[in-house]
Coordinates of N, CA, C and O in Angstrom, one line a residue:
M1 N 0.7 -1.2 0.0 CA 0.1 -0.2 0.4 C 0.6 1.5 0.0 O 0.6 2.2 -0.9
K2 N 1.6 1.3 0.7 CA 2.9 2.4 0.9 C 3.1 2.4 -0.7 O 3.3 3.9 -1.3
K3 N 3.8 1.2 -1.1 CA 4.3 1.7 -2.8 C 3.6 2.5 -3.5 O 3.5 3.0 -4.4
I4 N 2.2 2.5 -3.4 CA 1.6 2.5 -4.4 C 0.8 4.2 -3.6 O 0.9 4.9 -4.3
I5 N 0.8 3.8 -2.7 CA 0.7 6.1 -2.7 C 1.9 6.9 -2.6 O 1.5 7.7 -3.3
I6 N 3.2 6.2 -2.5 CA 4.0 7.3 -3.4 C 4.1 7.1 -4.8 O 4.2 8.3 -5.1
F7 N 3.6 6.3 -5.2 CA 3.6 6.1 -6.9 C 2.7 7.3 -6.8 O 3.1 8.2 -8.4
L8 N 1.7 6.8 -6.4 CA 0.3 8.1 -6.8 C 0.8 9.5 -6.4 O 0.6 10.5 -7.7
L9 N 1.5 9.7 -5.5 CA 2.6 11.4 -5.8 C 3.4 11.6 -6.6 O 3.3 12.8 -7.1
C10 N 4.0 10.9 -7.1 CA 4.5 10.6 -8.0 C 4.3 11.2 -8.7 O 4.6 12.0 -9.5
I11 N 2.9 10.4 -9.6 CA 2.4 10.6 -11.4 C 2.3 12.4 -10.7 O 2.4 12.6 -11.4
I12 N 1.6 12.1 -9.4 CA 1.4 13.8 -9.5 C 1.9 14.8 -9.7 O 1.8 16.1 -10.1
G13 N 3.4 14.6 -9.1 CA 3.9 15.9 -8.7 C 4.7 15.7 -9.9 O 5.6 17.1 -10.7
T14 N 5.2 15.0 -11.1 CA 5.5 15.5 -12.4 C 5.0 16.2 -13.2 O 5.2 17.3 -13.6
V15 N 3.4 16.7 -12.9 CA 2.7 17.2 -13.5 C 2.8 18.8 -12.8 O 2.7 20.0 -13.2
G16 N 3.4 19.4 -11.9 CA 4.1 20.3 -11.4 C 3.2 20.8 -10.6 O 1.8 20.5 -11.4
C17 N 3.4 22.2 -11.1 CA 2.6 24.0 -11.7 C 2.7 24.4 -12.4 O 3.8 24.9 -12.6
S18 N 1.8 24.2 -12.8 CA 2.3 25.4 -14.2 C 1.9 26.9 -14.8 O 1.7 27.7 -15.9
C19 N 1.2 27.1 -13.6 CA 0.5 28.9 -13.1 C 0.9 29.4 -13.7 O 2.5 29.2 -12.6
T20 N 0.6 30.5 -13.3 CA 1.2 31.8 -12.9 C 1.8 32.2 -11.5 O 0.8 32.2 -10.5
N21 N 3.4 31.7 -11.8 CA 4.2 31.6 -9.9 C 4.7 32.9 -9.6 O 6.1 33.0 -10.6
D22 N 5.0 33.9 -9.0 CA 5.9 35.2 -8.7 C 6.9 34.7 -8.4 O 7.7 34.9 -7.9
K23 N 5.9 33.5 -7.4 CA 7.1 33.5 -6.3 C 6.9 31.9 -6.0 O 5.9 31.2 -6.3
A24 N 8.3 31.2 -5.6 CA 8.4 29.8 -5.4 C 7.5 29.2 -3.9 O 7.0 27.6 -4.8
S25 N 6.7 29.7 -2.9 CA 6.6 29.6 -2.5 C 4.7 29.0 -3.0 O 3.9 28.8 -2.3
D26 N 4.5 30.0 -4.1 CA 3.3 29.8 -5.0 C 3.0 29.0 -5.8 O 2.2 28.3 -5.2
A27 N 4.2 28.3 -5.8 CA 4.2 26.5 -5.8 C 3.8 26.0 -6.0 O 3.5 24.9 -6.3
V28 N 4.5 25.9 -4.5 CA 4.6 24.9 -4.0 C 2.9 25.1 -2.5 O 2.3 23.8 -3.1
E29 N 2.3 26.3 -2.8 CA 1.6 26.0 -2.3 C 0.2 26.0 -3.5 O -1.1 24.8 -2.9
K30 N -0.1 25.8 -5.0 CA -0.9 25.4 -5.8 C -0.4 24.0 -5.4 O -1.1 23.0 -5.5
Y31 N 0.5 22.9 -5.3 CA 1.3 22.0 -5.2 C 0.5 21.3 -3.8 O -0.5 20.1 -4.4
L32 N 0.6 21.8 -2.9 CA -0.3 20.6 -1.9 C -1.8 21.2 -1.7 O -2.2 21.0 -1.0
N33 N -2.1 23.1 -2.9 CA -3.3 22.6 -2.5 C -4.7 22.0 -3.2 O -5.3 21.4 -3.6
D34 N -3.8 22.0 -4.2 CA -4.1 20.1 -5.5 C -4.8 19.6 -4.8 O -5.8 18.0 -4.9
Y35 N -3.6 18.8 -3.3 CA -4.2 17.9 -3.2 C -5.5 18.0 -1.9 O -6.5 17.2 -1.6
K36 N -4.8 19.3 -1.0 CA -6.2 19.3 0.3 C -7.5 19.9 -0.9 O -9.0 18.8 -0.3
G37 N -7.7 20.2 -2.5 CA -8.7 20.5 -2.7 C -9.6 19.3 -4.0 O -10.5 19.0 -4.3
L38 N -8.6 18.2 -3.2 CA -9.3 16.5 -4.4 C -9.2 17.4 -5.6 O -10.3 16.9 -6.3
S39 N -8.2 17.7 -6.2 CA -8.2 18.5 -7.9 C -8.3 16.6 -8.4 O -8.3 15.6 -8.1
D40 N -9.1 17.4 -9.8 CA -9.8 15.9 -11.0 C -8.3 15.5 -11.4 O -8.1 13.8 -11.4
N41 N -7.1 15.8 -11.5 CA -5.7 15.3 -11.4 C -5.8 14.0 -10.3 O -5.2 12.9 -10.3
V42 N -5.7 14.1 -8.9 CA -5.2 14.5 -7.8 C -6.1 12.6 -7.9 O -6.3 11.7 -7.7
L43 N -7.6 12.8 -7.8 CA -8.8 11.7 -7.7 C -9.1 10.9 -8.9 O -9.2 9.3 -9.0
S44 N -8.2 11.4 -10.0 CA -7.7 10.6 -11.3 C -6.9 9.9 -11.0 O -6.7 8.0 -11.3
D45 N -5.6 10.0 -10.9 CA -4.9 8.7 -9.7 C -5.2 8.7 -8.8 O -4.8 7.1 -9.0
I46 N -5.7 8.5 -7.4 CA -6.4 7.8 -6.6 C -6.9 6.4 -7.7 O -6.8 5.5 -7.1
D47 N -8.2 7.4 -8.2 CA -8.8 5.9 -8.7 C -7.9 4.5 -9.6 O -8.0 3.9 -9.4
E48 N -7.4 5.0 -10.3 CA -6.3 4.9 -11.5 C -5.4 4.5 -10.4 O -5.0 2.7 -10.4
I49 N -4.7 3.9 -9.2 CA -3.7 2.9 -8.7 C -4.8 2.2 -7.8 O -4.7 1.5 -7.0
V50 N -5.7 2.9 -7.5 CA -6.6 1.9 -6.2 C -7.5 1.1 -7.2 O -7.4 -0.5 -6.8
E51 N -6.9 1.1 -8.5 CA -8.5 -0.1 -9.6 C -6.5 -1.0 -9.7 O -6.9 -2.7 -9.8
K52 N -5.9 -0.6 -9.9 CA -4.6 -2.1 -9.6 C -4.6 -1.7 -8.6 O -4.0 -3.9 -9.1
E53 N -4.9 -2.5 -7.7 CA -5.1 -3.1 -6.1 C -5.8 -4.8 -6.7 O -6.9 -4.5 -7.4
N54 N -5.7 -6.0 -5.4 CA -6.7 -6.4 -6.1 C -7.2 -6.2 -4.3 O -7.0 -7.0 -3.4
L55 N -8.8 -5.3 -4.4 CA -9.1 -5.0 -3.7 C -10.4 -5.7 -4.1 O -11.2 -5.8 -5.6
E56 N -11.1 -5.6 -2.9 CA -12.4 -6.0 -3.0 C -13.7 -4.6 -3.3 O -12.9 -3.8 -2.8
I57 N -14.6 -4.3 -4.4 CA -15.1 -3.0 -4.2 C -14.7 -2.5 -3.2 O -14.1 -1.1 -3.2
V58 N -16.2 -2.6 -1.7 CA -15.7 -1.8 -0.9 C -14.7 -1.6 0.2 O -14.5 -0.6 0.3
Q59 N -13.4 -2.9 -0.1 CA -12.1 -2.1 0.3 C -11.8 -1.0 -0.5 O -10.6 -0.3 0.0
E60 N -11.7 -1.5 -2.0 CA -11.4 0.1 -2.9 C -12.2 1.1 -2.9 O -11.7 1.9 -2.3
N61 N -13.8 1.3 -1.7 CA -14.1 2.5 -1.4 C -13.1 2.9 -0.4 O -13.4 4.1 -0.3
S62 N -13.4 1.9 0.5 CA -12.2 2.4 2.0 C -10.7 2.8 0.9 O -10.6 4.1 2.2
Y63 N -10.4 2.6 1.1 CA -9.0 3.0 0.4 C -8.8 4.5 -0.3 O -8.5 5.5 0.2
K64 N -9.9 4.6 -0.9 CA -9.9 6.2 -1.6 C -10.3 6.7 -0.1 O -10.2 7.7 -0.5
E65 N -11.5 6.4 0.7 CA -11.7 7.1 1.6 C -10.5 7.6 2.2 O -10.4 8.7 2.9
V66 N -9.4 6.6 2.6 CA -8.8 7.4 3.6 C -8.0 8.4 3.1 O -6.7 9.4 3.6
L67 N -7.2 8.4 1.7 CA -5.8 9.2 0.8 C -7.2 10.0 1.1 O -6.3 11.1 1.0
K68 N -8.2 10.1 0.5 CA -9.2 11.4 0.6 C -9.5 12.6 1.2 O -8.9 13.2 1.7
R69 N -9.1 11.0 2.4 CA -9.1 11.7 3.8 C -7.8 12.6 4.7 O -7.2 13.8 5.1
Q70 N -6.9 12.0 4.0 CA -5.5 12.7 4.4 C -5.0 13.7 3.3 O -4.7 14.5 3.8
Y71 N -5.2 13.6 2.2 CA -5.0 14.9 1.7 C -5.5 16.3 2.2 O -5.7 17.3 1.7
R72 N -7.3 15.8 2.3 CA -8.0 17.0 2.3 C -7.7 17.7 3.3 O -8.0 18.9 3.7
D73 N -7.5 16.6 4.8 CA -7.2 17.9 6.7 C -6.2 17.7 5.8 O -5.1 18.5 6.7
L74 N -4.7 17.1 4.9 CA -3.7 18.0 5.5 C -3.5 19.6 5.9 O -4.4 20.0 5.4
L75 N -2.4 19.9 6.5 CA -1.9 20.7 7.3 C -1.0 21.6 6.9 O -0.2 21.1 7.2
Y76 N -0.6 23.7 6.5 CA 0.9 23.1 5.7 C 0.9 24.6 6.3 O -0.2 25.7 6.2
T77 N 2.3 24.8 6.1 CA 2.4 26.5 7.2 C 3.4 26.4 6.1 O 4.6 25.8 5.6
I78 N 3.8 27.4 5.4 CA 4.8 27.6 4.6 C 5.7 28.9 5.7 O 5.2 30.1 6.3
E79 N 7.2 27.5 5.8 CA 8.3 28.3 6.9 C 8.9 29.2 6.6 O 9.6 30.3 7.2
N80 N 9.7 29.5 5.4 CA 10.8 30.0 4.2 C 10.6 29.7 3.3 O 10.0 28.5 2.5
E81 N 11.2 30.4 2.0 CA 12.0 30.5 1.7 C 13.2 31.4 0.9 O 13.5 32.2 1.2
S82 N 14.0 30.5 0.1 CA 15.4 31.2 0.1 C 16.0 30.2 -1.4 O 15.9 29.7 -1.8
Y83 N 16.0 31.8 -2.2 CA 15.9 31.7 -3.5 C 17.9 31.5 -4.0 O 18.6 32.2 -2.9
D84 N 18.2 31.0 -5.1 CA 19.2 31.2 -5.6 C 18.9 30.8 -7.1 O 19.4 29.4 -7.6
G85 N 18.9 32.2 -7.8 CA 18.7 32.3 -9.5 C 17.3 31.9 -9.6 O 16.2 32.1 -9.4
D86 N 17.1 30.8 -10.1 CA 16.3 30.4 -11.3 C 16.0 28.9 -10.6 O 15.1 28.4 -10.5
T87 N 15.9 29.3 -9.1 CA 15.5 27.6 -8.1 C 15.6 27.6 -7.1 O 16.6 29.6 -6.2
A88 N 14.8 27.4 -6.1 CA 14.8 28.7 -4.8 C 13.9 27.0 -3.3 O 13.5 25.5 -4.4
D89 N 14.6 26.8 -2.4 CA 13.8 26.0 -1.5 C 12.9 26.6 -1.0 O 12.9 27.9 -0.1
V90 N 12.0 25.7 -0.8 CA 10.4 26.0 -0.4 C 10.5 25.1 1.7 O 10.3 24.1 0.7
T91 N 10.4 25.9 2.4 CA 10.8 25.1 4.0 C 8.8 24.9 4.0 O 8.6 26.3 4.1
V92 N 8.3 23.8 4.3 CA 6.3 24.0 4.6 C 7.0 22.9 6.1 O 7.3 21.6 5.8
R93 N 5.9 24.1 6.9 CA 5.4 22.5 7.6 C 4.3 21.9 7.6 O 3.3 22.7 7.9
I94 N 3.9 20.5 8.0 CA 2.9 20.2 7.6 C 2.2 18.9 8.6 O 3.6 18.9 10.0
T95 N 0.6 19.0 8.5 CA 0.6 17.9 9.2 C -0.4 17.4 9.4 O -1.6 17.1 7.8
V96 N -0.6 16.1 9.0 CA -0.7 14.6 8.3 C -1.5 13.7 9.4 O -0.9 14.0 11.0
Y97 N -2.5 13.3 8.9 CA -2.7 12.0 9.9 C -1.9 10.4 10.0 O -1.3 10.4 9.2
D98 N -1.2 10.0 11.2 CA -0.2 9.5 11.1 C -0.9 8.4 10.9 O -0.8 6.8 11.6
L99 N -0.8 7.8 9.9 CA -0.7 6.6 9.1 C 0.3 5.6 9.4 O -0.2 4.1 9.0
Y100 N 1.8 6.2 9.7 CA 1.9 4.4 10.6 C 2.0 4.1 11.0 O 1.9 2.7 11.7
Q101 N 1.7 5.2 12.2 CA 1.2 4.8 13.9 C -0.6 3.4 13.5 O -0.2 2.8 13.8
A102 N -1.1 4.1 12.7 CA -2.1 3.0 12.3 C -1.9 1.9 11.6 O -2.3 1.0 12.3
E103 N -1.0 1.6 11.1 CA -0.5 0.4 10.2 C 0.2 -0.1 10.8 O 0.7 -2.0 11.5
K104 N 1.7 0.5 11.7 CA 1.5 -0.6 12.8 C 0.9 -0.7 14.1 O 0.8 -2.0 14.2
T105 N 0.1 -0.4 14.8 CA -1.1 -1.0 15.3 C -1.8 -1.8 14.7 O -1.6 -3.4 15.8
A106 N -2.3 -1.5 14.0 CA -3.1 -3.1 13.2 C -1.7 -4.3 12.6 O -2.6 -5.2 12.5
S107 N -1.0 -3.8 12.5 CA 0.5 -5.1 12.1 C 0.6 -6.1 13.8 O 0.5 -7.1 13.9
K108 N 0.4 -5.0 14.8 CA 0.5 -5.7 16.2 C -0.9 -6.9 16.3 O -0.6 -7.6 17.2
Y109 N -1.4 -5.8 16.2 CA -3.3 -6.6 16.9 C -2.8 -7.8 15.4 O -3.4 -9.3 16.9
L110 N -2.7 -8.2 15.0 CA -1.9 -8.9 13.6 C -1.4 -10.1 14.8 O -1.9 -11.3 14.6
N111 N -0.9 -9.8 14.4 CA 0.5 -10.8 14.9 C -0.2 -10.8 16.6 O 1.1 -12.6 16.4
D112 N -0.9 -10.4 17.2 CA -1.8 -10.6 18.7 C -2.3 -11.4 19.3 O -3.3 -12.0 19.7
N113 N -3.2 -11.9 17.8 CA -4.7 -12.2 17.4 C -4.5 -12.3 16.5 O -6.2 -12.6 15.8
Q114 N -3.7 -13.2 15.8 CA -3.5 -14.2 14.5 C -5.3 -14.8 14.5 O -6.0 -14.6 12.9
D115 N -5.7 -15.1 15.4 CA -6.6 -16.1 15.3 C -8.6 -15.2 15.0 O -9.1 -16.0 14.4
R116 N -8.5 -14.0 15.1 CA -8.7 -12.9 14.3 C -9.1 -12.8 12.5 O -10.2 -12.5 12.5
F117 N -8.1 -13.2 11.9 CA -8.2 -13.5 10.7 C -8.1 -14.7 10.4 O -7.9 -14.9 9.5
L118 N -9.0 -15.4 10.7 CA -8.7 -17.1 10.3 C -10.3 -17.3 9.4 O -10.8 -16.9 10.1
T119 N -10.6 -17.5 8.5 CA -11.6 -18.4 7.3 C -10.9 -19.7 7.5 O -10.0 -20.0 7.0
N120 N -12.3 -20.6 8.0 CA -12.2 -21.6 8.4 C -10.0 -22.5 8.1 O -10.2 -23.2 7.6
G121 N -9.9 -22.3 9.2 CA -8.6 -22.4 10.0 C -7.5 -21.7 9.1 O -6.4 -22.3 9.3
I122 N -7.8 -21.0 8.3 CA -6.4 -20.1 7.1 C -6.7 -18.5 7.1 O -7.4 -17.8 7.3
Y123 N -5.8 -18.5 7.0 CA -5.3 -17.0 7.5 C -5.8 -16.4 6.4 O -6.1 -16.9 5.0
D124 N -6.5 -14.9 6.6 CA -7.9 -14.6 4.9 C -7.1 -13.2 5.3 O -7.5 -12.4 6.2
S125 N -6.4 -12.4 4.1 CA -6.1 -11.7 4.1 C -6.9 -10.8 4.1 O -6.9 -9.1 4.3
A126 N -8.2 -10.8 3.2 CA -9.4 -9.6 3.3 C -9.5 -9.1 5.0 O -10.0 -8.5 4.8
K127 N -9.7 -10.3 5.2 CA -9.9 -9.7 6.6 C -9.3 -8.8 8.0 O -9.2 -7.6 7.9
Y128 N -7.2 -8.6 7.2 CA -7.4 -8.2 7.6 C -7.4 -6.7 7.1 O -6.8 -5.7 7.6
L129 N -7.2 -6.9 5.8 CA -7.1 -5.7 5.2 C -7.8 -4.6 5.3 O -8.2 -3.1 5.5
D130 N -9.0 -5.3 5.7 CA -10.2 -4.6 6.2 C -10.4 -4.0 7.3 O -10.3 -2.1 7.8
Y131 N -9.7 -5.0 8.1 CA -9.3 -4.0 9.8 C -8.3 -2.8 10.0 O -8.5 -1.6 10.1
K132 N -7.0 -3.4 8.7 CA -6.2 -2.4 9.1 C -6.6 -0.8 8.3 O -6.3 0.4 8.6
L133 N -7.7 -0.3 7.3 CA -7.8 0.4 6.6 C -9.2 0.9 7.7 O -9.2 2.7 7.6
D134 N -9.5 -0.1 8.5 CA -10.6 0.9 9.5 C -9.9 1.7 9.9 O -10.4 2.8 11.1
R135 N -8.6 0.9 10.8 CA -7.2 1.8 11.5 C -7.3 2.9 10.9 O -7.5 3.9 11.4
M136 N -7.2 3.1 9.9 CA -6.6 4.0 8.9 C -7.8 4.8 8.5 O -7.4 6.4 8.5
K137 N -8.9 4.6 8.0 CA -10.1 5.6 8.6 C -9.8 6.6 10.1 O -10.9 7.3 9.7
D138 N -9.8 6.1 11.2 CA -10.4 6.4 12.4 C -9.3 7.6 13.0 O -9.8 7.7 13.9
I139 N -8.3 6.8 12.7 CA -7.3 8.0 12.8 C -7.3 8.8 13.2 O -7.7 10.0 12.5
T140 N -7.0 9.7 14.5 CA -7.2 10.4 14.7 C -6.2 11.7 14.7 O -5.8 12.5 14.6
D141 N -4.7 10.7 15.1 CA -3.5 11.3 15.8 C -2.8 11.8 14.5 O -2.8 11.0 13.4
T142 N -2.1 13.0 14.6 CA -1.7 13.7 13.7 C 0.3 13.6 14.4 O 0.0 13.6 15.3
I143 N 0.9 14.3 13.2 CA 2.4 14.1 12.7 C 2.5 15.0 11.9 O 2.3 15.8 11.4
S144 N 3.9 16.2 12.7 CA 3.9 17.6 11.7 C 6.1 17.6 11.3 O 6.7 16.8 12.0
Y145 N 6.0 17.5 10.5 CA 7.4 17.7 9.7 C 7.6 19.0 9.0 O 6.6 19.3 8.4
N146 N 8.6 18.8 8.9 CA 9.5 20.2 8.0 C 10.1 19.4 6.7 O 10.9 18.4 7.1
I147 N 9.5 19.8 6.2 CA 9.6 19.5 4.5 C 10.4 20.9 4.0 O 9.6 21.7 3.2
V148 N 11.2 20.6 2.8 CA 11.7 21.7 2.0 C 11.5 20.8 1.2 O 12.3 19.8 -0.4
F149 N 10.8 21.8 -0.3 CA 10.0 21.3 -1.6 C 11.7 22.1 -2.4 O 11.2 23.9 -2.3
K150 N 12.0 22.0 -3.5 CA 12.9 22.1 -4.4 C 12.3 22.5 -5.5 O 11.2 22.1 -6.0
T151 N 12.4 23.7 -6.1 CA 11.2 24.3 -7.0 C 12.5 25.0 -8.3 O 13.3 25.2 -7.6
I152 N 11.8 25.2 -9.3 CA 13.1 25.4 -10.1 C 12.2 26.0 -11.4 O 10.5 26.7 -11.5
K153 N 12.6 27.4 -11.1 CA 11.6 28.4 -12.4 C 12.4 28.2 -13.9 O 12.7 28.4 -14.6
V154 N 10.6 28.2 -14.6 CA 11.1 27.5 -15.8 C 10.1 28.0 -17.4 O 8.8 28.1 -16.7
D155 N 10.3 28.7 -18.1 CA 9.5 30.0 -19.1 C 9.0 30.8 -17.6 O 8.0 31.1 -17.9
G156 N 10.0 31.7 -17.1 CA 9.1 32.6 -15.8 C 7.9 32.6 -15.0 O 7.6 33.4 -14.1
K157 N 8.0 30.7 -14.5 CA 7.2 30.5 -14.0 C 8.0 29.2 -13.1 O 8.2 28.4 -13.7
W158 N 7.7 29.4 -11.7 CA 8.1 28.4 -10.9 C 6.9 27.0 -10.9 O 6.1 27.3 -10.6
Q159 N 8.1 25.7 -10.3 CA 7.5 24.7 -11.0 C 7.9 24.1 -9.6 O 9.1 24.1 -9.1
V160 N 7.5 22.8 -9.1 CA 8.2 22.1 -7.9 C 9.0 21.1 -8.6 O 7.3 20.4 -9.3
E161 N 9.8 20.3 -8.2 CA 10.0 19.8 -8.7 C 9.8 18.2 -7.9 O 9.0 18.5 -6.2
Q162 N 10.2 16.9 -8.5 CA 9.0 15.7 -8.3 C 10.3 15.8 -6.5 O 11.4 16.0 -6.0
P163 N 9.6 15.5 -5.7 CA 10.1 14.8 -4.4 C 11.0 14.0 -4.9 O 9.7 12.9 -4.7
G164 N 11.6 13.3 -3.0 CA 11.8 12.5 -3.1 C 10.8 11.3 -2.0 O 10.1 11.9 -2.2
E165 N 11.6 10.5 -2.5 CA 10.5 9.4 -1.3 C 10.0 9.1 -0.2 O 8.7 9.2 0.4
I166 N 11.3 10.1 0.8 CA 11.0 10.5 2.5 C 10.5 11.5 2.4 O 9.0 11.5 2.8
V167 N 10.0 12.4 1.2 CA 9.6 13.9 1.3 C 7.6 13.4 0.9 O 6.5 13.2 2.1
L168 N 8.3 12.1 0.1 CA 6.7 11.4 -0.3 C 5.5 11.2 0.9 O 4.6 11.3 1.3
Q169 N 6.6 10.0 1.6 CA 6.0 9.2 2.4 C 5.2 10.2 4.0 O 4.2 10.0 4.4
K170 N 6.1 11.8 4.2 CA 6.0 12.0 5.2 C 4.5 13.1 4.9 O 3.5 12.8 5.7
I171 N 4.4 12.9 3.5 CA 3.4 13.9 3.2 C 2.1 12.8 3.3 O 1.1 13.4 3.5
H172 N 2.1 11.7 2.9 CA 0.9 10.6 3.4 C 1.1 9.8 4.6 O 0.0 9.0 4.3
G173 N 2.2 10.5 5.5 CA 2.0 9.8 6.0 C 2.4 9.1 7.5 O 2.0 8.6 8.1
I174 N 2.4 7.9 6.5 CA 3.2 6.5 6.8 C 5.4 7.0 6.0 O 5.3 5.9 6.6
Y175 N 6.0 7.4 7.2 CA 7.2 8.1 7.2 C 7.2 7.1 8.3 O 7.0 7.5 9.4
N176 N 8.5 6.1 8.1 CA 9.0 5.2 9.5 C 9.8 6.5 10.3 O 10.6 6.2 10.1
Y177 N 9.1 7.2 11.3 CA 10.4 7.9 12.0 C 10.8 7.6 12.6 O 11.9 8.2 13.4
E178 N 10.6 6.2 13.3 CA 10.9 5.7 14.5 C 12.5 4.5 13.9 O 13.3 4.7 14.4
E179 N 12.8 5.2 12.6 CA 13.9 4.6 12.1 C 15.2 6.2 12.5 O 16.5 6.1 12.4
D180 N 14.8 7.4 12.2 CA 15.3 8.7 13.0 C 16.1 8.1 13.6 O 16.0 7.9 14.7

C-alpha cells in the first residue's frame, strides 16, 4: 500500500505547477492545495492506483476514502523560502494523519490476535486489510514534519520538482519516523 501511495504522489508531482507563480512558495501552495482540494488530477490518480490493487469493491472505496481524507485534511504553513537564481528551496511545515502509526498498530494487533483473521483455519488477508483500513480511517493522531520542496523557474514560472521518496512518505503520513 505504501508503494501505491508513493507512486500516486510521484504521478501528481510530475505534473508540477504550470500556473503563473511570482514566488516559489506560490508553486508549493498550488501543489499542496491540489491535494487539499482533491483536484481532478488527484482524484483520477487515486482511482487509477486503487483499481490496480487486488481489492474488493468495499475495500477500494475504503482505501480511496483514507487517501481523500489524508489529502483533504493536510495542514501546512510556509516557513521559509530561499532563492538561488532560478532555483529555490521552500520549507513547509505539514501536519498529516499518522497513518504509519495506524499501520503499525494494525500489524501488532494481527501478530497478537492471528485467530481473528482466519477463515476455516486459514489466514484471510481480506479480513486483515479490512481491519487495517478501518484503523487508517479512524485515526485522529497527527504528526508534523518540516519538508523542503525544491522548485525551479521554467519559462518564468515556478514549478515544484518531483519530491523524493522520504518527502512523499511524510506527506502521506506513512514515514517510519522510528528509524530516525
